[in-house]
């Protein structure tokens, strides 16, 4: 009985997601399907010749003993909107390019791209989604994910956490999210110790990125600077490419593990 889906939560997420999408400017949504049966959270999308979006979002089954709360409904709605943000704001051809770089030896480039693209695309999504609740659920998702990382021993001054620090810093500074377990952007920078200067420099460059290609260019630059450091899989999702060439964004599980 480990993988029984919590039906009340599933229904709430689907309803909340569809309601929020009504407020996305110029969105031509032909089909949205939310599935609950995979190993990780992911999204696959395409556009028709009429520029209509066909999107599929997949979540792992909810544990039978999961607590069905309004908070978790917001978290999962945040996950769904986050994935829709990739559908609308992430350049799929650039993501495919990053996957090619990964396959040809640039190990970690897709993980880094996902960590930096996540806040950039959410900021763009919020500029298009004129619905107050959209920021609320995305902020709740960020808070939930960071809380899990802090609980699991996240240290801002660990070089292995550089990409995740930059990810959190961007959510706080760029998107204006409140993350109480971290505090302000300045609090995070202070706790990052010797990484502070590099984080500040990278944040300035990330804030100047206008699209996914700009973010990939920044990632390539950062990979060159930190080629000897072991980057952790961080961000709200760790991107991957499946065998059939479709893109997915692999997200944290319920307890914050990856």
Coordinates of N, CA and C in Angstrom, one line a residue:
X1 N 0.8 -1.2 0.0 CA 0.0 0.0 0.0 C 0.9 1.3 0.0
X2 N 2.2 1.1 -0.3 CA 3.1 2.2 -0.2 C 2.8 3.4 -1.2
X3 N 2.3 3.0 -2.4 CA 2.2 4.0 -3.4 C 0.7 4.4 -3.8
X4 N -0.2 4.3 -2.8 CA -1.5 4.7 -3.1 C -1.5 6.3 -3.2
X5 N -2.2 6.8 -4.3 CA -2.3 8.2 -4.5 C -3.3 8.8 -3.5
X6 N -2.9 9.9 -2.9 CA -3.8 10.7 -2.1 C -4.8 11.5 -3.0
X7 N -6.0 11.0 -3.2 CA -6.9 11.5 -4.2 C -7.2 13.0 -3.9
X8 N -7.4 13.4 -2.7 CA -7.8 14.7 -2.4 C -6.7 15.7 -2.8
X9 N -5.5 15.4 -2.6 CA -4.4 16.2 -3.0 C -4.2 16.3 -4.5
X10 N -4.4 15.2 -5.2 CA -4.3 15.2 -6.6 C -5.3 16.1 -7.2
X11 N -6.6 16.0 -6.8 CA -7.7 16.8 -7.3 C -7.4 18.3 -7.1
X12 N -6.9 18.6 -5.9 CA -6.6 20.0 -5.5 C -5.5 20.6 -6.4
X13 N -4.5 19.8 -6.7 CA -3.4 20.3 -7.5 C -3.8 20.6 -8.9
X14 N -4.6 19.6 -9.5 CA -5.1 19.8 -10.9 C -6.0 21.0 -11.0
X15 N -6.9 21.2 -10.0 CA -7.8 22.3 -10.0 C -7.1 23.7 -9.9
X16 N -6.1 23.7 -8.9 CA -5.4 24.9 -8.7 C -4.5 25.3 -9.9
X17 N -3.9 24.3 -10.5 CA -3.0 24.6 -11.6 C -3.8 25.1 -12.8
X18 N -4.9 24.5 -13.1 CA -5.7 25.0 -14.3 C -6.3 26.4 -14.0
X19 N -6.6 26.7 -12.7 CA -7.1 28.0 -12.4 C -6.0 29.1 -12.6
X20 N -4.8 28.8 -12.2 CA -3.7 29.7 -12.3 C -3.4 30.0 -13.7
X21 N -3.5 29.0 -14.6 CA -3.1 29.1 -16.0 C -4.0 30.0 -16.7
X22 N -5.2 30.2 -16.2 CA -6.1 31.1 -16.9 C -5.6 32.6 -16.9
X23 N -4.7 32.9 -16.0 CA -4.2 34.2 -15.8 C -2.8 34.4 -16.5
X24 N -2.4 33.4 -17.3 CA -1.1 33.6 -18.0 C -1.4 34.3 -19.3
X25 N -0.7 35.4 -19.6 CA -1.0 36.2 -20.8 C -0.6 35.4 -22.0
X26 N -1.5 35.4 -23.0 CA -1.3 34.9 -24.3 C -1.0 33.4 -24.3
X27 N -1.4 32.7 -23.3 CA -1.2 31.2 -23.3 C -2.3 30.5 -24.1
X28 N -1.9 29.8 -25.1 CA -2.8 28.9 -25.8 C -2.6 27.5 -25.4
X29 N -3.3 27.1 -24.4 CA -3.1 25.7 -23.8 C -4.1 24.8 -24.5
X30 N -3.6 23.9 -25.3 CA -4.4 22.9 -26.0 C -4.7 21.7 -25.1
X31 N -3.7 21.3 -24.4 CA -3.8 20.1 -23.5 C -2.9 20.2 -22.4
X32 N -3.4 19.9 -21.2 CA -2.5 19.8 -20.0 C -2.9 18.5 -19.3
X33 N -1.9 17.6 -19.1 CA -2.2 16.4 -18.4 C -1.3 16.2 -17.3
X34 N -1.8 16.0 -16.1 CA -1.0 15.7 -14.9 C -1.1 14.3 -14.5
X35 N 0.0 13.6 -14.6 CA 0.0 12.1 -14.3 C 0.7 11.9 -13.0
X36 N 0.3 10.8 -12.3 CA 0.9 10.5 -11.0 C 1.3 9.0 -11.1
X37 N 2.5 8.7 -11.6 CA 2.8 7.3 -11.6 C 4.3 7.1 -12.0
X38 N 5.1 8.2 -12.1 CA 6.5 8.0 -12.4 C 7.4 7.9 -11.2
X39 N 8.7 7.9 -11.5 CA 9.7 7.8 -10.4 C 10.0 9.2 -9.9
X40 N 10.0 10.2 -10.7 CA 10.3 11.5 -10.3 C 9.3 12.5 -11.0
X41 N 9.3 13.8 -10.5 CA 8.5 14.8 -11.2 C 9.2 15.2 -12.4
X42 N 8.4 15.4 -13.5 CA 9.0 15.8 -14.8 C 8.0 16.5 -15.6
X43 N 8.5 17.1 -16.7 CA 7.6 17.7 -17.7 C 8.1 17.4 -19.1
X44 N 7.2 17.2 -20.0 CA 7.4 17.1 -21.4 C 6.4 18.0 -22.1
X45 N 6.9 18.7 -23.1 CA 6.0 19.7 -23.8 C 6.4 19.9 -25.2
X46 N 5.4 20.3 -26.0 CA 5.6 20.7 -27.4 C 4.6 21.7 -27.8
X47 N 4.9 22.4 -28.9 CA 3.9 23.4 -29.4 C 3.4 22.9 -30.8
X48 N 2.1 23.1 -31.1 CA 1.6 22.8 -32.4 C 2.0 23.8 -33.4
X49 N 1.6 23.6 -34.6 CA 1.9 24.6 -35.7 C 1.0 25.9 -35.5
X50 N 0.1 25.8 -34.6 CA -0.7 27.0 -34.2 C -0.2 27.6 -32.9
X51 N 0.9 27.2 -32.5 CA 1.6 27.7 -31.3 C 0.7 27.4 -30.0
X52 N 0.1 26.3 -30.0 CA -0.7 25.8 -28.9 C 0.2 24.9 -28.1
X53 N 0.1 25.0 -26.8 CA 1.0 24.2 -25.9 C 0.3 22.9 -25.5
X54 N 1.0 21.8 -25.7 CA 0.6 20.5 -25.2 C 1.6 20.1 -24.2
X55 N 1.1 20.0 -22.9 CA 2.0 19.8 -21.8 C 1.6 18.6 -21.0
X56 N 2.6 17.8 -20.6 CA 2.4 16.7 -19.6 C 3.3 16.9 -18.4
X57 N 2.7 16.9 -17.3 CA 3.5 17.0 -16.0 C 3.3 15.7 -15.3
X58 N 4.4 15.1 -14.8 CA 4.3 13.8 -14.1 C 4.9 13.9 -12.7
X59 N 4.1 13.4 -11.8 CA 4.5 13.3 -10.4 C 4.7 11.9 -9.9
X60 N 5.6 11.6 -9.0 CA 5.6 10.3 -8.4 C 4.3 10.2 -7.5
X61 N 3.9 8.9 -7.3 CA 2.7 8.7 -6.4 C 2.9 9.2 -5.0
X62 N 1.9 9.7 -4.4 CA 1.9 10.2 -3.1 C 1.9 9.0 -2.1
X63 N 2.7 9.1 -1.1 CA 2.7 8.0 -0.1 C 1.3 7.9 0.6
X64 N 0.9 6.6 0.9 CA -0.4 6.4 1.5 C -0.6 7.1 2.8
X65 N 0.5 7.3 3.5 CA 0.4 8.0 4.8 C 0.8 9.5 4.8
X66 N 0.8 10.0 3.6 CA 1.1 11.5 3.4 C 0.0 12.3 4.1
X67 N 0.4 13.4 4.7 CA -0.5 14.3 5.3 C -1.2 15.2 4.2
X68 N -2.5 15.1 4.1 CA -3.2 15.9 3.1 C -3.5 17.2 3.7
X69 N -2.7 18.2 3.5 CA -2.9 19.5 4.1 C -2.9 20.6 3.0
X70 N -3.4 21.7 3.3 CA -3.5 22.8 2.3 C -2.0 23.2 1.9
X71 N -1.1 23.1 2.9 CA 0.3 23.5 2.6 C 0.9 22.6 1.5
X72 N 0.6 21.3 1.7 CA 1.2 20.4 0.6 C 0.5 20.5 -0.7
X73 N -0.8 20.9 -0.7 CA -1.5 21.2 -1.9 C -0.8 22.4 -2.6
X74 N -0.4 23.4 -1.8 CA 0.3 24.6 -2.4 C 1.7 24.2 -2.9
X75 N 2.4 23.3 -2.2 CA 3.7 22.9 -2.6 C 3.6 22.2 -4.0
X76 N 2.6 21.3 -4.1 CA 2.5 20.5 -5.4 C 2.0 21.4 -6.5
X77 N 1.1 22.4 -6.2 CA 0.7 23.3 -7.2 C 1.9 24.1 -7.6
X78 N 2.8 24.5 -6.7 CA 4.0 25.2 -7.0 C 4.8 24.4 -8.0
X79 N 5.0 23.1 -7.7 CA 5.7 22.2 -8.6 C 5.1 22.2 -10.0
X80 N 3.8 22.1 -10.1 CA 3.1 22.1 -11.4 C 3.4 23.4 -12.1
X81 N 3.2 24.6 -11.4 CA 3.5 25.9 -12.1 C 4.9 26.0 -12.5
X82 N 5.8 25.5 -11.6 CA 7.2 25.6 -11.9 C 7.5 24.8 -13.3
X83 N 6.9 23.7 -13.4 CA 7.1 22.9 -14.6 C 6.5 23.6 -15.8
X84 N 5.3 24.2 -15.6 CA 4.7 25.0 -16.7 C 5.6 26.1 -17.1
X85 N 6.3 26.7 -16.1 CA 7.2 27.8 -16.4 C 8.3 27.3 -17.3
X86 N 8.8 26.1 -17.2 CA 9.8 25.6 -18.1 C 9.1 25.5 -19.5
X87 N 7.9 25.0 -19.6 CA 7.2 24.9 -20.8 C 7.1 26.2 -21.6
X88 N 6.8 27.3 -20.8 CA 6.6 28.6 -21.4 C 7.9 29.4 -21.6
X89 N 8.8 29.3 -20.7 CA 9.9 30.2 -20.6 C 11.3 29.6 -20.9
X90 N 11.5 28.3 -20.9 CA 12.7 27.7 -21.1 C 12.8 27.3 -22.6
X91 N 13.9 27.7 -23.3 CA 14.1 27.3 -24.7 C 14.5 25.9 -24.8
X92 N 13.6 25.1 -25.4 CA 13.9 23.6 -25.4 C 15.1 23.3 -26.3
X93 N 15.3 24.1 -27.3 CA 16.5 23.8 -28.2 C 17.8 24.0 -27.4
X94 N 17.8 25.0 -26.5 CA 19.0 25.3 -25.7 C 19.2 24.2 -24.7
X95 N 18.1 23.7 -24.1 CA 18.2 22.6 -23.2 C 18.8 21.3 -23.9
X96 N 18.3 21.1 -25.1 CA 18.8 20.0 -25.9 C 20.3 20.1 -26.2
X97 N 20.8 21.4 -26.4 CA 22.2 21.7 -26.6 C 23.0 21.4 -25.4
X98 N 22.4 21.7 -24.2 CA 23.1 21.4 -22.9 C 23.3 19.9 -22.7
X99 N 22.2 19.2 -23.1 CA 22.3 17.7 -23.0 C 23.4 17.1 -23.9
X100 N 23.5 17.7 -25.1 CA 24.6 17.3 -26.0 C 26.0 17.6 -25.3
X101 N 26.1 18.7 -24.7 CA 27.4 19.1 -24.1 C 27.7 18.1 -22.9
X102 N 26.6 17.7 -22.2 CA 26.8 16.7 -21.1 C 27.3 15.4 -21.7
X103 N 26.7 15.0 -22.8 CA 27.1 13.7 -23.3 C 28.5 13.7 -23.9
X104 N 28.9 14.8 -24.3 CA 30.3 14.9 -24.8 C 31.3 15.4 -23.8
X105 N 31.1 15.2 -22.5 CA 32.1 15.3 -21.6 C 32.0 16.5 -20.6
X106 N 31.0 17.4 -20.8 CA 30.9 18.5 -19.9 C 29.9 18.1 -18.8
X107 N 30.4 17.2 -17.9 CA 29.6 16.6 -16.9 C 29.2 17.7 -15.9
X108 N 27.8 17.7 -15.6 CA 27.3 18.6 -14.6 C 26.7 19.9 -15.2
X109 N 26.8 20.0 -16.6 CA 26.3 21.3 -17.2 C 24.8 21.3 -17.1
X110 N 24.1 20.2 -17.3 CA 22.6 20.2 -17.2 C 22.1 20.5 -15.8
X111 N 22.8 20.0 -14.8 CA 22.4 20.2 -13.4 C 22.6 21.7 -13.1
X112 N 23.7 22.3 -13.5 CA 24.0 23.7 -13.3 C 23.0 24.6 -14.0
X113 N 22.7 24.2 -15.3 CA 21.7 25.0 -16.1 C 20.4 25.0 -15.4
X114 N 20.0 23.8 -14.9 CA 18.7 23.7 -14.3 C 18.6 24.6 -13.0
X115 N 19.7 24.6 -12.2 CA 19.7 25.4 -11.0 C 19.6 26.8 -11.2
X116 N 20.2 27.3 -12.3 CA 20.2 28.8 -12.6 C 19.0 29.2 -13.5
X117 N 18.6 28.3 -14.3 CA 17.4 28.6 -15.1 C 16.1 28.6 -14.3
X118 N 16.1 27.8 -13.2 CA 14.8 27.7 -12.4 C 14.4 29.1 -11.9
X119 N 15.2 29.9 -11.2 CA 14.7 31.2 -10.8 C 14.5 32.2 -11.9
X120 N 15.3 32.1 -13.0 CA 15.1 33.0 -14.1 C 13.8 32.8 -14.8
X121 N 13.4 31.5 -15.0 CA 12.2 31.3 -15.7 C 11.0 31.5 -14.8
X122 N 11.1 31.3 -13.5 CA 10.0 31.6 -12.6 C 9.7 33.1 -12.6
X123 N 10.8 33.9 -12.6 CA 10.6 35.4 -12.6 C 9.9 35.8 -13.9
X124 N 10.3 35.2 -15.0 CA 9.6 35.5 -16.3 C 8.2 35.0 -16.3
X125 N 7.9 33.8 -15.7 CA 6.6 33.3 -15.6 C 5.7 34.3 -14.8
X126 N 6.2 34.8 -13.7 CA 5.4 35.7 -12.8 C 5.1 37.0 -13.5
X127 N 6.0 37.4 -14.4 CA 5.7 38.6 -15.2 C 4.5 38.4 -16.2
X128 N 4.3 37.1 -16.5 CA 3.2 36.8 -17.5 C 2.0 36.3 -16.8
X129 N 2.1 35.7 -15.6 CA 1.0 35.1 -14.9 C 0.4 36.1 -13.9
X130 N -0.6 36.9 -14.4 CA -1.1 38.0 -13.5 C -2.2 37.4 -12.5
X131 N -1.7 36.6 -11.6 CA -2.5 36.0 -10.6 C -1.7 35.9 -9.3
X132 N -2.2 36.6 -8.3 CA -1.4 36.8 -7.1 C -1.0 35.4 -6.5
X133 N -1.9 34.5 -6.6 CA -1.6 33.2 -6.0 C -0.4 32.4 -6.6
X134 N 0.0 32.8 -7.9 CA 1.1 32.2 -8.5 C 2.4 32.4 -7.7
X135 N 2.7 33.6 -7.3 CA 3.9 33.8 -6.6 C 3.8 33.2 -5.2
X136 N 2.6 33.1 -4.6 CA 2.5 32.5 -3.3 C 2.9 31.0 -3.3
X137 N 2.4 30.3 -4.3 CA 2.7 28.9 -4.3 C 4.1 28.6 -4.8
X138 N 4.7 29.4 -5.6 CA 6.1 29.2 -6.0 C 7.0 29.5 -4.8
X139 N 6.6 30.6 -4.1 CA 7.4 30.9 -2.9 C 7.3 29.8 -1.8
X140 N 6.1 29.2 -1.7 CA 5.9 28.1 -0.8 C 6.7 26.9 -1.2
X141 N 6.8 26.6 -2.5 CA 7.6 25.5 -2.9 C 9.1 25.8 -2.6
X142 N 9.5 27.0 -2.8 CA 10.9 27.3 -2.6 C 11.2 27.1 -1.1
X143 N 10.4 27.7 -0.3 CA 10.5 27.6 1.2 C 10.6 26.1 1.6
X144 N 9.7 25.3 1.1 CA 9.6 23.9 1.4 C 10.9 23.1 1.0
X145 N 11.4 23.4 -0.2 CA 12.6 22.7 -0.7 C 13.8 23.2 0.1
X146 N 13.9 24.5 0.4 CA 15.1 24.9 1.2 C 15.1 24.4 2.6
X147 N 13.9 24.4 3.2 CA 13.7 23.9 4.6 C 14.3 22.4 4.6
X148 N 13.9 21.6 3.6 CA 14.4 20.2 3.6 C 15.9 20.2 3.5
X149 N 16.5 21.1 2.7 CA 17.9 21.1 2.5 C 18.6 21.5 3.8
X150 N 18.1 22.5 4.5 CA 18.6 22.9 5.8 C 18.5 21.8 6.8
X151 N 17.4 21.1 6.8 CA 17.2 20.0 7.7 C 18.2 18.9 7.4
X152 N 18.6 18.7 6.2 CA 19.5 17.7 5.8 C 21.0 18.1 5.9
X153 N 21.2 19.3 6.5 CA 22.6 19.7 6.7 C 23.2 20.6 5.7
X154 N 22.4 21.4 4.9 CA 23.0 22.3 4.0 C 23.9 23.3 4.6
X155 N 25.1 23.6 4.0 CA 26.0 24.5 4.5 C 26.4 25.5 3.4
X156 N 26.1 26.8 3.6 CA 26.3 27.8 2.5 C 27.8 28.0 2.1
X157 N 28.7 27.7 3.1 CA 30.1 27.9 2.8 C 30.8 26.7 2.2
X158 N 30.1 25.6 1.9 CA 30.6 24.4 1.3 C 30.7 24.7 -0.2
X159 N 31.9 24.6 -0.8 CA 32.0 24.9 -2.3 C 31.1 23.9 -3.1
X160 N 30.9 22.8 -2.6 CA 30.0 21.8 -3.3 C 28.6 22.4 -3.5
X161 N 28.2 23.3 -2.6 CA 26.9 23.9 -2.6 C 26.8 25.2 -3.4
X162 N 27.8 25.5 -4.1 CA 27.9 26.8 -4.8 C 26.6 27.1 -5.7
X163 N 26.3 26.1 -6.5 CA 25.2 26.3 -7.5 C 23.9 26.4 -6.7
X164 N 23.7 25.7 -5.6 CA 22.5 25.7 -4.8 C 22.4 27.1 -4.1
X165 N 23.5 27.6 -3.6 CA 23.5 28.9 -2.9 C 23.1 29.9 -3.9
X166 N 23.6 29.9 -5.1 CA 23.3 30.8 -6.2 C 21.8 30.7 -6.5
X167 N 21.3 29.5 -6.6 CA 19.9 29.2 -6.8 C 19.0 29.9 -5.8
X168 N 19.3 29.7 -4.5 CA 18.5 30.3 -3.4 C 18.7 31.8 -3.4
X169 N 19.9 32.3 -3.6 CA 20.2 33.7 -3.6 C 19.3 34.4 -4.7
X170 N 19.2 33.7 -5.9 CA 18.4 34.3 -7.0 C 17.0 34.3 -6.6
X171 N 16.5 33.3 -6.0 CA 15.1 33.2 -5.6 C 14.7 34.4 -4.7
X172 N 15.6 34.6 -3.7 CA 15.4 35.7 -2.7 C 15.6 37.1 -3.4
X173 N 16.7 37.3 -4.1 CA 17.0 38.6 -4.7 C 16.2 38.9 -5.9
X174 N 16.2 38.0 -6.9 CA 15.5 38.2 -8.2 C 14.0 38.1 -8.1
X175 N 13.5 37.0 -7.5 CA 12.1 36.8 -7.4 C 11.4 37.4 -6.2
X176 N 12.2 37.8 -5.3 CA 11.6 38.4 -4.1 C 10.9 37.5 -3.1
X177 N 11.3 36.2 -3.2 CA 10.7 35.2 -2.3 C 11.2 35.4 -0.8
X178 N 10.3 35.1 0.1 CA 10.7 35.0 1.5 C 11.1 33.6 1.9
X179 N 12.3 33.4 2.4 CA 12.7 32.1 2.8 C 13.2 32.2 4.2
X180 N 12.3 32.1 5.2 CA 12.7 32.3 6.6 C 13.9 31.5 7.1
X181 N 14.0 30.3 6.7 CA 15.1 29.4 7.2 C 16.5 29.9 6.7
X182 N 16.5 30.8 5.7 CA 17.7 31.3 5.2 C 17.9 32.8 5.7
X183 N 16.8 33.5 5.6 CA 16.8 34.9 6.0 C 16.9 35.8 4.7
X184 N 17.6 36.9 4.8 CA 17.7 37.8 3.6 C 18.9 37.3 2.7
X185 N 19.0 38.0 1.6 CA 20.1 37.7 0.7 C 21.4 37.9 1.4
X186 N 21.5 39.0 2.2 CA 22.7 39.4 2.9 C 23.0 38.3 3.9
X187 N 22.0 37.7 4.6 CA 22.2 36.7 5.5 C 22.9 35.5 4.9
X188 N 22.4 35.1 3.7 CA 23.0 34.0 3.0 C 24.4 34.3 2.5
X189 N 24.6 35.5 2.0 CA 26.0 35.9 1.6 C 27.0 35.8 2.8
X190 N 26.5 36.3 3.9 CA 27.4 36.3 5.1 C 27.8 34.9 5.5
X191 N 26.8 34.0 5.4 CA 27.0 32.6 5.8 C 27.8 31.8 4.8
X192 N 28.0 32.4 3.6 CA 28.7 31.7 2.5 C 30.2 31.9 2.6
X193 N 30.7 32.7 3.5 CA 32.1 32.9 3.8 C 32.9 33.3 2.6
X194 N 33.9 32.5 2.3 CA 34.8 32.8 1.2 C 34.2 32.7 -0.2
X195 N 33.0 32.2 -0.3 CA 32.3 32.1 -1.5 C 31.5 33.4 -1.9
X196 N 31.5 34.3 -0.9 CA 30.6 35.5 -1.1 C 30.9 36.2 -2.4
X197 N 32.2 36.5 -2.7 CA 32.5 37.4 -3.8 C 32.1 36.7 -5.1
X198 N 32.4 35.4 -5.2 CA 32.0 34.6 -6.4 C 30.5 34.5 -6.6
X199 N 29.7 34.4 -5.5 CA 28.3 34.4 -5.5 C 27.7 35.7 -6.0
X200 N 28.2 36.8 -5.4 CA 27.8 38.1 -5.8 C 28.0 38.4 -7.3
X201 N 29.2 38.0 -7.8 CA 29.5 38.2 -9.2 C 28.6 37.4 -10.1
X202 N 28.4 36.1 -9.7 CA 27.6 35.3 -10.5 C 26.1 35.7 -10.5
X203 N 25.7 36.2 -9.4 CA 24.3 36.7 -9.3 C 24.1 37.9 -10.2
X204 N 25.0 38.8 -10.3 CA 24.9 40.0 -11.1 C 24.8 39.5 -12.6
X205 N 25.6 38.5 -13.0 CA 25.5 38.0 -14.3 C 24.2 37.3 -14.6
X206 N 23.8 36.5 -13.6 CA 22.5 35.8 -13.8 C 21.3 36.8 -14.0
X207 N 21.3 37.9 -13.2 CA 20.3 38.8 -13.3 C 20.2 39.5 -14.7
X208 N 21.3 39.5 -15.4 CA 21.4 40.1 -16.7 C 21.0 39.1 -17.8
X209 N 20.8 37.9 -17.4 CA 20.3 36.9 -18.4 C 18.9 37.1 -18.9
X210 N 18.7 37.2 -20.2 CA 17.3 37.4 -20.7 C 16.6 36.2 -21.2
X211 N 17.4 35.1 -21.4 CA 16.8 33.9 -21.8 C 17.6 32.7 -21.5
X212 N 17.2 31.5 -21.9 CA 17.9 30.3 -21.5 C 19.3 30.2 -22.1
X213 N 19.5 30.7 -23.3 CA 20.8 30.7 -23.9 C 21.8 31.5 -23.1
X214 N 21.3 32.7 -22.6 CA 22.2 33.5 -21.8 C 22.6 32.7 -20.5
X215 N 21.7 32.0 -20.0 CA 22.0 31.2 -18.8 C 23.0 30.1 -19.1
X216 N 22.8 29.4 -20.2 CA 23.7 28.4 -20.6 C 25.1 28.9 -20.8
X217 N 25.2 30.1 -21.4 CA 26.5 30.7 -21.6 C 27.2 31.0 -20.2
X218 N 26.4 31.5 -19.3 CA 26.9 31.7 -17.9 C 27.4 30.4 -17.3
X219 N 26.6 29.4 -17.5 CA 27.0 28.1 -16.9 C 28.3 27.6 -17.5
X220 N 28.5 27.7 -18.8 CA 29.7 27.3 -19.4 C 30.9 28.1 -18.8
X221 N 30.7 29.4 -18.6 CA 31.7 30.2 -17.9 C 32.0 29.8 -16.5
X222 N 31.0 29.5 -15.8 CA 31.1 29.0 -14.4 C 31.8 27.6 -14.3
X223 N 31.4 26.8 -15.3 CA 32.0 25.4 -15.3 C 33.5 25.5 -15.5
X224 N 33.9 26.5 -16.3 CA 35.3 26.7 -16.6 C 36.0 27.2 -15.3
X225 N 35.4 28.0 -14.5 CA 36.0 28.5 -13.3 C 36.0 27.5 -12.2
X226 N 35.0 26.6 -12.2 CA 34.9 25.6 -11.1 C 35.0 24.2 -11.5
X227 N 35.8 24.0 -12.6 CA 35.9 22.7 -13.2 C 36.5 21.6 -12.2
X228 N 37.2 22.1 -11.2 CA 37.8 21.1 -10.2 C 36.9 20.9 -9.0
X229 N 35.7 21.6 -9.0 CA 34.8 21.4 -7.8 C 33.7 20.4 -8.2
X230 N 33.3 19.7 -7.2 CA 32.2 18.7 -7.4 C 30.9 19.4 -7.1
X231 N 30.1 19.8 -8.2 CA 28.9 20.5 -8.1 C 27.8 19.5 -7.7
X232 N 27.0 19.9 -6.7 CA 25.9 19.0 -6.2 C 24.7 19.2 -7.2
X233 N 23.8 18.2 -7.2 CA 22.6 18.3 -7.9 C 21.6 19.1 -7.1
X234 N 21.4 20.4 -7.5 CA 20.7 21.3 -6.7 C 19.6 22.0 -7.6
X235 N 18.8 22.9 -6.9 CA 17.7 23.6 -7.6 C 16.4 22.9 -7.2
X236 N 15.3 23.4 -7.7 CA 14.1 22.7 -7.5 C 14.0 21.4 -8.3
X237 N 14.7 21.3 -9.3 CA 14.7 20.1 -10.1 C 16.1 19.9 -10.7
X238 N 16.4 18.6 -11.0 CA 17.6 18.3 -11.7 C 17.2 17.8 -13.1
X239 N 17.6 18.6 -14.1 CA 17.1 18.2 -15.4 C 17.8 17.0 -16.0
X240 N 17.2 16.3 -16.8 CA 17.7 15.1 -17.5 C 17.1 15.0 -18.8
X241 N 17.6 14.2 -19.7 CA 17.0 13.9 -21.0 C 16.8 12.4 -21.1
X242 N 15.6 12.0 -21.5 CA 15.3 10.6 -21.6 C 15.8 10.0 -22.9
X243 N 15.7 8.7 -23.0 CA 16.3 8.0 -24.2 C 15.6 8.4 -25.5
X244 N 14.4 8.9 -25.4 CA 13.7 9.2 -26.7 C 13.9 10.7 -27.0
X245 N 14.8 11.4 -26.2 CA 15.1 12.8 -26.6 C 14.2 13.8 -26.0
X246 N 13.2 13.4 -25.2 CA 12.3 14.3 -24.6 C 12.9 14.9 -23.3
X247 N 12.6 16.1 -23.0 CA 13.2 16.7 -21.8 C 12.3 16.5 -20.6
X248 N 13.0 16.4 -19.4 CA 12.3 16.3 -18.2 C 13.0 17.1 -17.1
X249 N 12.3 17.4 -16.1 CA 13.0 18.1 -15.0 C 12.6 17.3 -13.7
X250 N 13.7 16.7 -13.2 CA 13.5 15.7 -12.1 C 13.6 16.5 -10.7
X251 N 12.5 16.4 -10.0 CA 12.4 17.2 -8.8 C 12.6 16.5 -7.5
X252 N 12.7 17.2 -6.4 CA 12.9 16.7 -5.1 C 11.7 15.9 -4.7
X253 N 12.0 14.8 -3.9 CA 10.9 14.0 -3.4 C 10.2 14.7 -2.2
X254 N 9.2 14.0 -1.6 CA 8.4 14.7 -0.6 C 9.3 15.1 0.7
X255 N 10.3 14.3 1.0 CA 11.1 14.6 2.2 C 12.3 15.4 1.9
X256 N 12.4 15.9 0.6 CA 13.5 16.8 0.3 C 14.7 16.1 -0.2
X257 N 14.7 14.7 -0.2 CA 15.8 14.0 -0.8 C 15.8 14.0 -2.3
X258 N 16.9 13.6 -2.9 CA 16.9 13.8 -4.4 C 17.1 12.4 -5.0

